[in-house]
Structures are given as C-alpha cells and as structure tokens.
PDB file of C-alpha atoms in Angstrom:
ATOM      1  CA  MET A   1       4.433 -10.653  26.919  1.00 43.00           C
ATOM      2  CA  LYS A   2       4.813  -6.644  26.373  1.00 55.00           C
ATOM      3  CA  ASN A   3       1.782  -4.812  26.051  1.00 62.00           C
ATOM      4  CA  GLN A   4       0.893  -2.306  23.637  1.00 59.00           C
ATOM      5  CA  ALA A   5       2.223   0.889  25.488  1.00 54.00           C
ATOM      6  CA  GLN A   6       5.519  -0.773  25.929  1.00 67.00           C
ATOM      7  CA  LYS A   7       5.632  -1.457  22.289  1.00 58.00           C
ATOM      8  CA  LEU A   8       4.824   1.769  21.017  1.00 66.00           C
ATOM      9  CA  GLU A   9       7.248   3.333  23.263  1.00 56.00           C
ATOM     10  CA  GLU A  10      10.195   0.959  22.009  1.00 65.00           C
ATOM     11  CA  LEU A  11       8.908   2.206  18.353  1.00 58.00           C
ATOM     12  CA  MET A  12       9.521   5.972  19.517  1.00 53.00           C
ATOM     13  CA  LYS A  13      13.021   5.005  20.844  1.00 56.00           C
ATOM     14  CA  GLU A  14      13.679   2.957  17.819  1.00 59.00           C
ATOM     15  CA  LYS A  15      12.547   5.749  15.367  1.00 58.00           C
ATOM     16  CA  GLU A  16      15.301   8.140  13.931  1.00 53.00           C
ATOM     17  CA  THR A  17      14.438  11.456  12.650  1.00 49.00           C
ATOM     18  CA  PRO A  18      16.597  11.914   9.579  1.00 52.00           C
ATOM     19  CA  LYS A  19      15.143  14.653   7.307  1.00 52.00           C
ATOM     20  CA  ASN A  20      13.908  12.046   4.658  1.00 60.00           C
ATOM     21  CA  SER A  21      12.567   8.706   5.642  1.00 71.00           C
ATOM     22  CA  ASN A  22      12.178   5.651   3.044  1.00 83.00           C
ATOM     23  CA  THR A  23       8.746   4.761   3.768  1.00 89.00           C
ATOM     24  CA  LYS A  24       6.945   3.264   1.140  1.00 92.00           C
ATOM     25  CA  PHE A  25       3.278   3.816   0.648  1.00 92.00           C
ATOM     26  CA  LEU A  26       1.068   0.883  -0.692  1.00 95.00           C
ATOM     27  CA  ALA A  27      -2.246   1.488  -1.229  1.00 94.00           C
ATOM     28  CA  ILE A  28      -4.585  -1.500  -2.178  1.00 96.00           C
ATOM     29  CA  THR A  29      -7.927  -0.553  -3.868  1.00 95.00           C
ATOM     30  CA  SER A  30     -10.518  -2.328  -6.107  1.00 95.00           C
ATOM     31  CA  GLY A  31     -13.635  -1.108  -8.286  1.00 92.00           C
ATOM     32  CA  LYS A  32     -16.190  -2.272  -6.263  1.00 90.00           C
ATOM     33  CA  GLY A  33     -16.508  -4.033  -3.130  1.00 87.00           C
ATOM     34  CA  GLY A  34     -16.747  -7.863  -1.810  1.00 86.00           C
ATOM     35  CA  VAL A  35     -13.200  -8.776  -3.797  1.00 91.00           C
ATOM     36  CA  GLY A  36     -11.264  -9.293  -0.919  1.00 89.00           C
ATOM     37  CA  LYS A  37      -9.361  -6.281  -1.046  1.00 92.00           C
ATOM     38  CA  SER A  38      -9.468  -5.590   3.019  1.00 90.00           C
ATOM     39  CA  THR A  39      -8.420  -9.103   3.120  1.00 91.00           C
ATOM     40  CA  ILE A  40      -5.375  -9.115   1.039  1.00 94.00           C
ATOM     41  CA  SER A  41      -4.551  -5.703   2.490  1.00 94.00           C
ATOM     42  CA  ALA A  42      -4.364  -7.301   6.009  1.00 94.00           C
ATOM     43  CA  ASN A  43      -2.775 -10.476   5.158  1.00 96.00           C
ATOM     44  CA  LEU A  44      -0.127  -8.499   2.792  1.00 97.00           C
ATOM     45  CA  ALA A  45       0.960  -6.202   5.584  1.00 97.00           C
ATOM     46  CA  TYR A  46       1.368  -9.212   8.057  1.00 97.00           C
ATOM     47  CA  THR A  47       3.392 -11.311   5.129  1.00 97.00           C
ATOM     48  CA  LEU A  48       5.616  -7.968   4.583  1.00 96.00           C
ATOM     49  CA  TRP A  49       6.279  -7.801   8.307  1.00 96.00           C
ATOM     50  CA  SER A  50       7.010 -12.098   8.762  1.00 96.00           C
ATOM     51  CA  LEU A  51       9.889 -11.280   5.897  1.00 95.00           C
ATOM     52  CA  GLY A  52      11.627  -8.813   8.016  1.00 94.00           C
ATOM     53  CA  PHE A  53      10.006  -5.176   7.154  1.00 94.00           C
ATOM     54  CA  ARG A  54       8.608  -2.921   9.621  1.00 94.00           C
ATOM     55  CA  VAL A  55       5.124  -2.417   8.489  1.00 95.00           C
ATOM     56  CA  GLY A  56       2.259  -0.426   9.033  1.00 94.00           C
ATOM     57  CA  ILE A  57      -1.435  -0.683   8.052  1.00 94.00           C
ATOM     58  CA  LEU A  58      -3.522   2.107   7.501  1.00 89.00           C
ATOM     59  CA  ASP A  59      -7.428   1.403   7.521  1.00 85.00           C
ATOM     60  CA  ALA A  60      -8.824   4.024   5.116  1.00 81.00           C
ATOM     61  CA  ASP A  61     -11.897   2.169   4.281  1.00 71.00           C
ATOM     62  CA  ILE A  62     -13.761   3.271   7.497  1.00 55.00           C
ATOM     63  CA  GLY A  63     -17.282   2.313   6.201  1.00 56.00           C
ATOM     64  CA  LEU A  64     -16.394  -1.255   6.101  1.00 53.00           C
ATOM     65  CA  ALA A  65     -13.672  -1.306   8.866  1.00 55.00           C
ATOM     66  CA  ASN A  66     -12.721  -4.832   9.754  1.00 71.00           C
ATOM     67  CA  LEU A  67      -8.898  -4.537  10.026  1.00 83.00           C
ATOM     68  CA  ASP A  68      -9.046  -4.103  13.605  1.00 82.00           C
ATOM     69  CA  VAL A  69     -11.565  -7.273  14.171  1.00 81.00           C
ATOM     70  CA  MET A  70      -9.211  -9.422  11.569  1.00 86.00           C
ATOM     71  CA  PHE A  71      -6.099  -8.575  13.783  1.00 88.00           C
ATOM     72  CA  GLY A  72      -7.965  -9.508  16.991  1.00 83.00           C
ATOM     73  CA  VAL A  73      -7.450  -5.852  18.690  1.00 87.00           C
ATOM     74  CA  LYS A  74      -9.956  -2.987  19.337  1.00 83.00           C
ATOM     75  CA  SER A  75      -9.823   0.385  18.044  1.00 78.00           C
ATOM     76  CA  ASP A  76     -11.782   3.164  19.963  1.00 83.00           C
ATOM     77  CA  LYS A  77     -10.335   5.997  18.301  1.00 86.00           C
ATOM     78  CA  ASN A  78      -8.883   7.072  14.792  1.00 85.00           C
ATOM     79  CA  LEU A  79      -6.777   9.163  12.657  1.00 82.00           C
ATOM     80  CA  LEU A  80     -10.101  11.762  12.656  1.00 81.00           C
ATOM     81  CA  HIS A  81      -9.664  12.091  16.379  1.00 84.00           C
ATOM     82  CA  VAL A  82      -6.203  13.050  15.793  1.00 83.00           C
ATOM     83  CA  LEU A  83      -6.613  15.661  12.965  1.00 78.00           C
ATOM     84  CA  LYS A  84      -9.481  17.158  15.527  1.00 79.00           C
ATOM     85  CA  GLY A  85      -6.817  17.021  18.357  1.00 80.00           C
ATOM     86  CA  GLU A  86      -8.868  14.975  20.577  1.00 86.00           C
ATOM     87  CA  CYS A  87      -6.006  12.774  20.831  1.00 87.00           C
ATOM     88  CA  LYS A  88      -2.419  12.093  20.086  1.00 86.00           C
ATOM     89  CA  LEU A  89      -1.318   9.797  17.157  1.00 86.00           C
ATOM     90  CA  GLU A  90       0.561   7.401  19.638  1.00 88.00           C
ATOM     91  CA  GLU A  91      -2.922   7.090  21.045  1.00 90.00           C
ATOM     92  CA  ILE A  92      -4.432   5.215  18.352  1.00 90.00           C
ATOM     93  CA  ILE A  93      -1.660   3.312  17.165  1.00 92.00           C
ATOM     94  CA  ILE A  94      -2.164  -0.433  17.583  1.00 92.00           C
ATOM     95  CA  ALA A  95       0.730  -2.563  18.130  1.00 92.00           C
ATOM     96  CA  ILE A  96      -0.396  -6.086  16.406  1.00 93.00           C
ATOM     97  CA  GLU A  97       3.418  -7.515  16.737  1.00 92.00           C
ATOM     98  CA  GLU A  98       6.839  -5.835  16.968  1.00 90.00           C
ATOM     99  CA  GLY A  99       7.142  -3.834  13.758  1.00 93.00           C
ATOM    100  CA  LEU A 100       3.769  -4.422  12.601  1.00 95.00           C
ATOM    101  CA  TYR A 101       1.053  -1.598  13.655  1.00 94.00           C
ATOM    102  CA  LEU A 102      -2.352  -0.780  12.630  1.00 93.00           C
ATOM    103  CA  ILE A 103      -3.286   2.986  12.081  1.00 89.00           C
ATOM    104  CA  PRO A 104      -7.165   3.088  12.512  1.00 87.00           C
ATOM    105  CA  GLY A 105      -8.615   5.635   9.861  1.00 78.00           C
ATOM    106  CA  GLU A 106     -11.663   7.411   8.941  1.00 66.00           C
ATOM    107  CA  SER A 107     -13.439   7.692   5.491  1.00 56.00           C
ATOM    108  CA  GLY A 108     -11.135   9.427   2.699  1.00 54.00           C
ATOM    109  CA  ALA A 109     -14.128  12.068   2.903  1.00 58.00           C
ATOM    110  CA  GLU A 110     -14.219  12.709   6.479  1.00 63.00           C
ATOM    111  CA  ILE A 111     -10.060  13.026   6.379  1.00 63.00           C
ATOM    112  CA  LEU A 112     -10.261  15.546   3.495  1.00 62.00           C
ATOM    113  CA  LYS A 113     -12.564  17.966   5.578  1.00 66.00           C
ATOM    114  CA  TYR A 114      -9.561  18.882   7.523  1.00 61.00           C
ATOM    115  CA  SER A 115      -7.611  20.034   4.829  1.00 56.00           C
ATOM    116  CA  GLY A 116      -7.371  23.605   6.268  1.00 54.00           C
ATOM    117  CA  GLU A 117      -6.790  22.975   9.861  1.00 49.00           C
ATOM    118  CA  LEU A 118      -4.042  24.724  11.412  1.00 48.00           C
ATOM    119  CA  MET A 119      -3.800  21.824  13.528  1.00 52.00           C
ATOM    120  CA  PHE A 120      -2.579  19.542  10.965  1.00 57.00           C
ATOM    121  CA  GLU A 121       0.903  21.203  11.689  1.00 63.00           C
ATOM    122  CA  ARG A 122       1.006  19.469  15.036  1.00 65.00           C
ATOM    123  CA  PHE A 123      -0.338  16.304  13.480  1.00 69.00           C
ATOM    124  CA  MET A 124       2.709  16.421  11.061  1.00 68.00           C
ATOM    125  CA  GLU A 125       5.203  16.596  14.071  1.00 73.00           C
ATOM    126  CA  GLU A 126       3.170  13.649  15.392  1.00 76.00           C
ATOM    127  CA  THR A 127       4.008  11.595  12.369  1.00 81.00           C
ATOM    128  CA  ALA A 128       7.581  11.271  12.904  1.00 80.00           C
ATOM    129  CA  LEU A 129       6.714   8.285  15.079  1.00 80.00           C
ATOM    130  CA  LEU A 130       6.350   6.276  12.090  1.00 86.00           C
ATOM    131  CA  ASP A 131       9.150   7.580   9.886  1.00 87.00           C
ATOM    132  CA  SER A 132      11.294   4.382  10.834  1.00 88.00           C
ATOM    133  CA  LEU A 133       8.446   1.861   8.968  1.00 92.00           C
ATOM    134  CA  ASP A 134       9.514   0.329   5.667  1.00 92.00           C
ATOM    135  CA  PHE A 135       6.217   0.060   4.138  1.00 94.00           C
ATOM    136  CA  VAL A 136       2.395   1.303   5.345  1.00 93.00           C
ATOM    137  CA  VAL A 137      -0.172  -0.606   3.343  1.00 95.00           C
ATOM    138  CA  VAL A 138      -3.314   1.708   2.764  1.00 92.00           C
ATOM    139  CA  ASP A 139      -6.488  -0.325   2.241  1.00 92.00           C
ATOM    140  CA  THR A 140      -8.724   2.345   0.568  1.00 89.00           C
ATOM    141  CA  GLY A 141     -12.572   2.249   0.108  1.00 83.00           C
ATOM    142  CA  ALA A 142     -13.846   0.824  -2.929  1.00 87.00           C
ATOM    143  CA  GLY A 143     -15.069   2.899  -6.315  1.00 88.00           C
ATOM    144  CA  ILE A 144     -13.381   5.928  -8.080  1.00 85.00           C
ATOM    145  CA  GLY A 145     -14.344   8.580  -5.756  1.00 83.00           C
ATOM    146  CA  GLU A 146     -12.916  11.777  -5.235  1.00 79.00           C
ATOM    147  CA  HIS A 147     -11.236  10.895  -1.714  1.00 76.00           C
ATOM    148  CA  ILE A 148     -10.379   7.628  -2.704  1.00 83.00           C
ATOM    149  CA  GLN A 149      -8.525   8.879  -5.492  1.00 86.00           C
ATOM    150  CA  ALA A 150      -6.618  11.389  -3.166  1.00 83.00           C
ATOM    151  CA  PHE A 151      -5.234   8.292  -1.399  1.00 84.00           C
ATOM    152  CA  LEU A 152      -4.428   6.523  -4.855  1.00 90.00           C
ATOM    153  CA  ASN A 153      -2.246   9.181  -6.094  1.00 87.00           C
ATOM    154  CA  SER A 154      -0.342  10.106  -2.733  1.00 86.00           C
ATOM    155  CA  SER A 155       0.854   6.598  -2.605  1.00 90.00           C
ATOM    156  CA  ASP A 156       3.836   5.291  -3.950  1.00 91.00           C
ATOM    157  CA  GLU A 157       2.279   2.211  -5.937  1.00 95.00           C
ATOM    158  CA  VAL A 158      -1.126   1.291  -6.451  1.00 97.00           C
ATOM    159  CA  ILE A 159      -2.577  -2.198  -6.274  1.00 98.00           C
ATOM    160  CA  VAL A 160      -6.016  -2.775  -8.004  1.00 98.00           C
ATOM    161  CA  VAL A 161      -7.577  -6.156  -6.836  1.00 97.00           C
ATOM    162  CA  THR A 162     -10.200  -8.017  -8.690  1.00 97.00           C
ATOM    163  CA  VAL A 163     -11.984 -11.364  -9.052  1.00 96.00           C
ATOM    164  CA  PRO A 164     -13.165 -13.287 -12.009  1.00 96.00           C
ATOM    165  CA  ASP A 165     -16.527 -11.814 -12.090  1.00 95.00           C
ATOM    166  CA  PRO A 166     -17.808  -9.372 -14.893  1.00 96.00           C
ATOM    167  CA  ALA A 167     -19.111  -6.574 -12.935  1.00 96.00           C
ATOM    168  CA  ALA A 168     -15.682  -6.716 -10.654  1.00 96.00           C
ATOM    169  CA  ILE A 169     -13.725  -6.412 -14.024  1.00 97.00           C
ATOM    170  CA  THR A 170     -15.326  -3.675 -15.614  1.00 96.00           C
ATOM    171  CA  ASP A 171     -15.286  -1.757 -12.244  1.00 96.00           C
ATOM    172  CA  ALA A 172     -11.509  -2.513 -11.760  1.00 97.00           C
ATOM    173  CA  TYR A 173     -10.764  -1.225 -15.643  1.00 97.00           C
ATOM    174  CA  ALA A 174     -12.929   1.971 -14.340  1.00 96.00           C
ATOM    175  CA  THR A 175     -10.621   2.224 -11.373  1.00 96.00           C
ATOM    176  CA  ILE A 176      -7.470   1.920 -13.742  1.00 97.00           C
ATOM    177  CA  LYS A 177      -8.412   4.449 -16.103  1.00 96.00           C
ATOM    178  CA  VAL A 178      -9.037   6.944 -13.599  1.00 95.00           C
ATOM    179  CA  THR A 179      -5.850   6.146 -11.793  1.00 95.00           C
ATOM    180  CA  ALA A 180      -3.663   6.056 -14.745  1.00 95.00           C
ATOM    181  CA  ARG A 181      -4.036   9.800 -15.416  1.00 93.00           C
ATOM    182  CA  GLN A 182      -1.689  10.470 -12.282  1.00 92.00           C
ATOM    183  CA  LYS A 183       0.045   7.107 -12.438  1.00 94.00           C
ATOM    184  CA  LYS A 184       2.257   5.407 -14.774  1.00 93.00           C
ATOM    185  CA  ARG A 185       2.321   2.194 -13.158  1.00 96.00           C
ATOM    186  CA  ILE A 186      -0.385   0.435 -11.854  1.00 97.00           C
ATOM    187  CA  PHE A 187      -0.341  -3.386 -10.327  1.00 98.00           C
ATOM    188  CA  MET A 188      -3.183  -5.767 -10.732  1.00 98.00           C
ATOM    189  CA  LEU A 189      -3.804  -8.755  -8.476  1.00 98.00           C
ATOM    190  CA  MET A 190      -6.168 -11.232  -9.177  1.00 97.00           C
ATOM    191  CA  ASN A 191      -7.812 -12.764  -6.421  1.00 95.00           C
ATOM    192  CA  MET A 192     -10.134 -16.056  -6.185  1.00 94.00           C
ATOM    193  CA  VAL A 193      -9.058 -17.412  -9.446  1.00 96.00           C
ATOM    194  CA  LYS A 194      -9.181 -20.989 -10.317  1.00 95.00           C
ATOM    195  CA  ASN A 195      -5.528 -20.994 -11.611  1.00 96.00           C
ATOM    196  CA  GLU A 196      -2.665 -19.547 -13.367  1.00 95.00           C
ATOM    197  CA  LYS A 197      -4.379 -19.255 -16.766  1.00 97.00           C
ATOM    198  CA  GLU A 198      -7.560 -18.236 -15.609  1.00 97.00           C
ATOM    199  CA  ALA A 199      -5.497 -15.307 -13.906  1.00 97.00           C
ATOM    200  CA  SER A 200      -3.390 -14.786 -16.984  1.00 97.00           C
ATOM    201  CA  GLY A 201      -6.316 -14.759 -19.237  1.00 97.00           C
ATOM    202  CA  ILE A 202      -8.296 -12.289 -17.213  1.00 97.00           C
ATOM    203  CA  PHE A 203      -5.179  -9.602 -16.795  1.00 98.00           C
ATOM    204  CA  GLU A 204      -4.475  -9.622 -20.715  1.00 97.00           C
ATOM    205  CA  LYS A 205      -7.910  -8.971 -21.587  1.00 96.00           C
ATOM    206  CA  ILE A 206      -7.869  -5.970 -19.243  1.00 97.00           C
ATOM    207  CA  LYS A 207      -4.496  -4.862 -20.347  1.00 96.00           C
ATOM    208  CA  LYS A 208      -5.304  -5.105 -24.349  1.00 95.00           C
ATOM    209  CA  VAL A 209      -8.195  -2.765 -23.450  1.00 96.00           C
ATOM    210  CA  ALA A 210      -6.145  -0.233 -21.687  1.00 96.00           C
ATOM    211  CA  ASP A 211      -3.210  -0.319 -24.162  1.00 94.00           C
ATOM    212  CA  GLN A 212      -5.950   0.467 -26.593  1.00 94.00           C
ATOM    213  CA  ASN A 213      -7.748   3.239 -24.874  1.00 95.00           C
ATOM    214  CA  ILE A 214      -5.722   4.788 -21.950  1.00 93.00           C
ATOM    215  CA  GLY A 215      -2.215   5.011 -23.414  1.00 78.00           C
ATOM    216  CA  ASN A 216      -0.244   7.613 -21.545  1.00 77.00           C
ATOM    217  CA  GLY A 217       2.192   5.856 -21.263  1.00 88.00           C
ATOM    218  CA  LEU A 218       0.798   3.479 -18.492  1.00 94.00           C
ATOM    219  CA  ARG A 219       2.639   0.076 -17.811  1.00 95.00           C
ATOM    220  CA  LEU A 220       0.031  -2.509 -16.321  1.00 97.00           C
ATOM    221  CA  GLU A 221       1.601  -5.452 -14.400  1.00 97.00           C
ATOM    222  CA  LEU A 222       0.339  -8.569 -12.766  1.00 97.00           C
ATOM    223  CA  LEU A 223       1.656  -8.313  -9.517  1.00 96.00           C
ATOM    224  CA  GLY A 224       0.304 -12.272  -8.448  1.00 96.00           C
ATOM    225  CA  LYS A 225      -2.947 -13.753  -8.062  1.00 96.00           C
ATOM    226  CA  LEU A 226      -4.218 -15.844  -5.103  1.00 95.00           C
ATOM    227  CA  GLU A 227      -6.354 -18.978  -5.944  1.00 94.00           C
ATOM    228  CA  GLN A 228      -9.439 -20.238  -4.372  1.00 91.00           C
ATOM    229  CA  ASP A 229      -8.466 -21.557  -1.484  1.00 90.00           C
ATOM    230  CA  GLY A 230     -10.512 -23.124   1.912  1.00 88.00           C
ATOM    231  CA  ALA A 231      -7.828 -21.461   4.284  1.00 85.00           C
ATOM    232  CA  VAL A 232      -8.792 -17.862   2.724  1.00 84.00           C
ATOM    233  CA  ALA A 233     -12.527 -18.595   2.825  1.00 81.00           C
ATOM    234  CA  ARG A 234     -12.150 -19.790   6.483  1.00 84.00           C
ATOM    235  CA  ALA A 235     -10.357 -16.455   7.325  1.00 82.00           C
ATOM    236  CA  THR A 236     -12.975 -14.214   5.662  1.00 76.00           C
ATOM    237  CA  LYS A 237     -15.586 -15.946   7.396  1.00 79.00           C
ATOM    238  CA  THR A 238     -13.663 -15.829  10.909  1.00 83.00           C
ATOM    239  CA  ARG A 239     -12.244 -12.326   9.890  1.00 82.00           C
ATOM    240  CA  THR A 240      -8.681 -13.844  10.819  1.00 88.00           C
ATOM    241  CA  ILE A 241      -5.241 -13.526   9.276  1.00 94.00           C
ATOM    242  CA  PHE A 242      -4.981 -16.454   6.899  1.00 94.00           C
ATOM    243  CA  ALA A 243      -1.308 -15.755   6.310  1.00 95.00           C
ATOM    244  CA  LYS A 244      -1.315 -16.087  10.497  1.00 94.00           C
ATOM    245  CA  GLU A 245      -3.397 -18.915  11.301  1.00 92.00           C
ATOM    246  CA  GLN A 246      -2.193 -21.152   8.113  1.00 92.00           C
ATOM    247  CA  PRO A 247       1.252 -19.814   6.923  1.00 94.00           C
ATOM    248  CA  ASN A 248       1.852 -22.866   4.615  1.00 94.00           C
ATOM    249  CA  SER A 249      -1.704 -22.839   2.883  1.00 94.00           C
ATOM    250  CA  PRO A 250      -1.200 -22.207  -1.004  1.00 94.00           C
ATOM    251  CA  ALA A 251      -2.540 -18.677  -0.288  1.00 94.00           C
ATOM    252  CA  SER A 252      -0.320 -17.881   1.918  1.00 96.00           C
ATOM    253  CA  LEU A 253       2.829 -19.436   0.097  1.00 96.00           C
ATOM    254  CA  GLU A 254       1.445 -17.553  -3.029  1.00 96.00           C
ATOM    255  CA  LEU A 255       0.987 -14.092  -1.066  1.00 96.00           C
ATOM    256  CA  GLN A 256       4.948 -14.488   0.089  1.00 96.00           C
ATOM    257  CA  ASN A 257       5.631 -14.606  -3.528  1.00 96.00           C
ATOM    258  CA  ILE A 258       3.323 -11.332  -4.074  1.00 97.00           C
ATOM    259  CA  ALA A 259       5.119  -9.560  -0.947  1.00 96.00           C
ATOM    260  CA  ARG A 260       8.424 -10.223  -2.106  1.00 95.00           C
ATOM    261  CA  SER A 261       7.828  -9.144  -5.813  1.00 95.00           C
ATOM    262  CA  VAL A 262       5.924  -5.824  -4.604  1.00 93.00           C
ATOM    263  CA  ALA A 263       9.184  -5.165  -2.324  1.00 92.00           C
ATOM    264  CA  ASN A 264      11.738  -5.557  -5.043  1.00 91.00           C
ATOM    265  CA  LYS A 265       9.809  -3.441  -7.653  1.00 89.00           C
ATOM    266  CA  VAL A 266       9.224  -0.671  -5.027  1.00 85.00           C
ATOM    267  CA  GLU A 267      12.633  -0.674  -3.640  1.00 76.00           C
ATOM    268  CA  ARG A 268      13.999  -0.504  -7.162  1.00 66.00           C
ATOM    269  CA  LYS A 269      12.013   2.745  -7.683  1.00 61.00           C
ATOM    270  CA  VAL A 270      12.514   4.766  -4.767  1.00 50.00           C
ATOM    271  CA  LEU A 271      14.922   8.173  -5.280  1.00 47.00           C
ATOM    272  CA  VAL A 272      17.249   8.626  -2.751  1.00 44.00           C
ATOM    273  CA  ASN A 273      16.578  12.087  -1.995  1.00 48.00           C
ATOM    274  CA  GLU A 274      12.753  11.523  -2.249  1.00 58.00           C
ATOM    275  CA  ASP A 275      10.824  12.674   1.127  1.00 61.00           C
ATOM    276  CA  LYS A 276       8.902   9.368   2.060  1.00 64.00           C
ATOM    277  CA  ARG A 277       7.713  10.676   5.798  1.00 73.00           C
ATOM    278  CA  PHE A 278       4.349   9.550   6.560  1.00 76.00           C
ATOM    279  CA  GLY A 279       3.286  13.030   7.525  1.00 74.00           C
ATOM    280  CA  ARG A 280       4.460  14.030   3.998  1.00 73.00           C
ATOM    281  CA  PHE A 281       2.055  11.238   2.533  1.00 79.00           C
ATOM    282  CA  PHE A 282      -0.507  13.279   4.339  1.00 71.00           C
ATOM    283  CA  LYS A 283       0.446  16.354   3.001  1.00 73.00           C
ATOM    284  CA  ARG A 284      -0.338  15.214  -0.240  1.00 75.00           C
ATOM    285  CA  ILE A 285      -3.546  13.962   0.488  1.00 71.00           C
ATOM    286  CA  LEU A 286      -4.842  16.840   1.925  1.00 66.00           C
ATOM    287  CA  GLY A 287      -3.089  19.295  -0.470  1.00 64.00           C
ATOM    288  CA  HIS A 288      -0.721  21.157   1.737  1.00 37.00           C
ATOM    289  CA  PHE A 289       2.459  21.044  -0.776  1.00 34.00           C
TER     290      PHE A 289
END
C-alpha cells in the first residue's frame, strides 16, 4: 500500500502546469451550525472522487474542525502554517485516496490576516501542486461573517445546506440574501428531510421569499435532498464517511445524483479562458487582484 508521501509525489509528477487550470471551487455553507454541513462536504468530496474526478477538500471551518477525523487521518499543521512560512504546502496535504486530498485549513479570519504578507507570493508558487484537481470542495464556517463571505464570493458555486427547522431555514435565507450580492446562482441542499415533498415545500417557500425580496437576477436552485437515513446518523455519530462505509444506502445513492448534477451544472458554466488555479482562488480571497 502506498504511503502518503508516495501519493503526494505522484500528484506532483502528474500535475501539469498550464497557464490556466480548470479546477472548480464548490463552497458548502449554512446559516447555522448543526445542519450537517461538514458531513455533506466530506461525503460530497468522496462521492465526486468515486465518480472519477480528482478532488481536494479544504477545511475552512477550523473552529469545528473534524474533517481529518472523519477521513481517519491526523493533521498537525494547516494552511495557516504554510502562509506563515513555517512549512510547505506539500507537507500539509493529506492523501485520503489516490486522487482525493484533504487540505487542512484555518479559520477564515486567521487566513485573512495574511492578505498583506510578501510570503504570499511563495505560497502562490506552491499551489501549482493542486492545479491538476477537478474540484475543490470548501467546507466553510456557518453564518454570514465577512471571512466566510470571502470564501463564498471567491468560489465558483455556493451550496447552502439547511434542515427542516424554522431557525435553520431563517438563517439559511439570511446567508442566501447576503451571498446574492455577489452570486447570481445559489444552490440549496435540503438535509434530513422526511421525503421529496417536504424538501420541495421548504425550498419553494424560501425561493418565493427570495424572489420577492432579493431580486438582483438571483437564480435559486434546489440541488437535491438527503432524507433521514440511519446510515447518515451512524456516520455522523462515529465521524466516518457514509458514502464510503455504506455506498448503497439511500443517502449515498442520493448524494451520487447530487454529485453528478453539480458536476454537470458547473462544467457547463466554466469559461475556457478563465483562470481557475488554486492560487488564483486564494488571490481572490485575500484581495490580491
């Protein structure tokens, strides 16, 4: 079995260095905590990988960092250490599988402190390591804080996760309203619903309010739903990946449909000459335009 160092070496050898990369950045966010955002982020990343894509997952919700635990790996250093110049990017990337990589992050507030550092240029050079990825799933913090919005605005697509709880729905709408200032299309994913009818009903209510009050040409789309499933509950409790442990569970099959849908939608949107490198993504976040 290949160790992490060997896998990362292969990633470096396989990477191409075109002027522009076509990596797509998918931000997974929520209006409040406890709606399954990180669980969905991890499992969506794994599912995209299982469909044949090269995927990275960036843990930008460090306050509740558990992606390393969910993937069964240990993370001693993160992106902040790289920005500080304390280690190289290749030293923090964790190979989960061949073609699936965890990028341990830090809170957006901490990362944004380094927006003016000269060492950022060196960091930019190191990020070429990740330019061969098809997708980077960004697990953001919950809420509408400025640092969270920086990640959302810099991503290609934003997926807002909510559950059938009045407080969660209200907070999800607040997130949509703020994000719509920069994004013309926002996806919603309904988690822990009873059935399709409940998911559609909640989404239509949110969409109606958004159409009436936000405007701005916003296209709010229902990406999919995950029904209440014992496999998800067990995986959440044990902090494991349900898409891996129980690939034929209803939730895993639903997530496969969601992954295929988002891949198709994003692929159609990407502009041929648009610079989609990982380093460019962070330039947008940190204001290096």
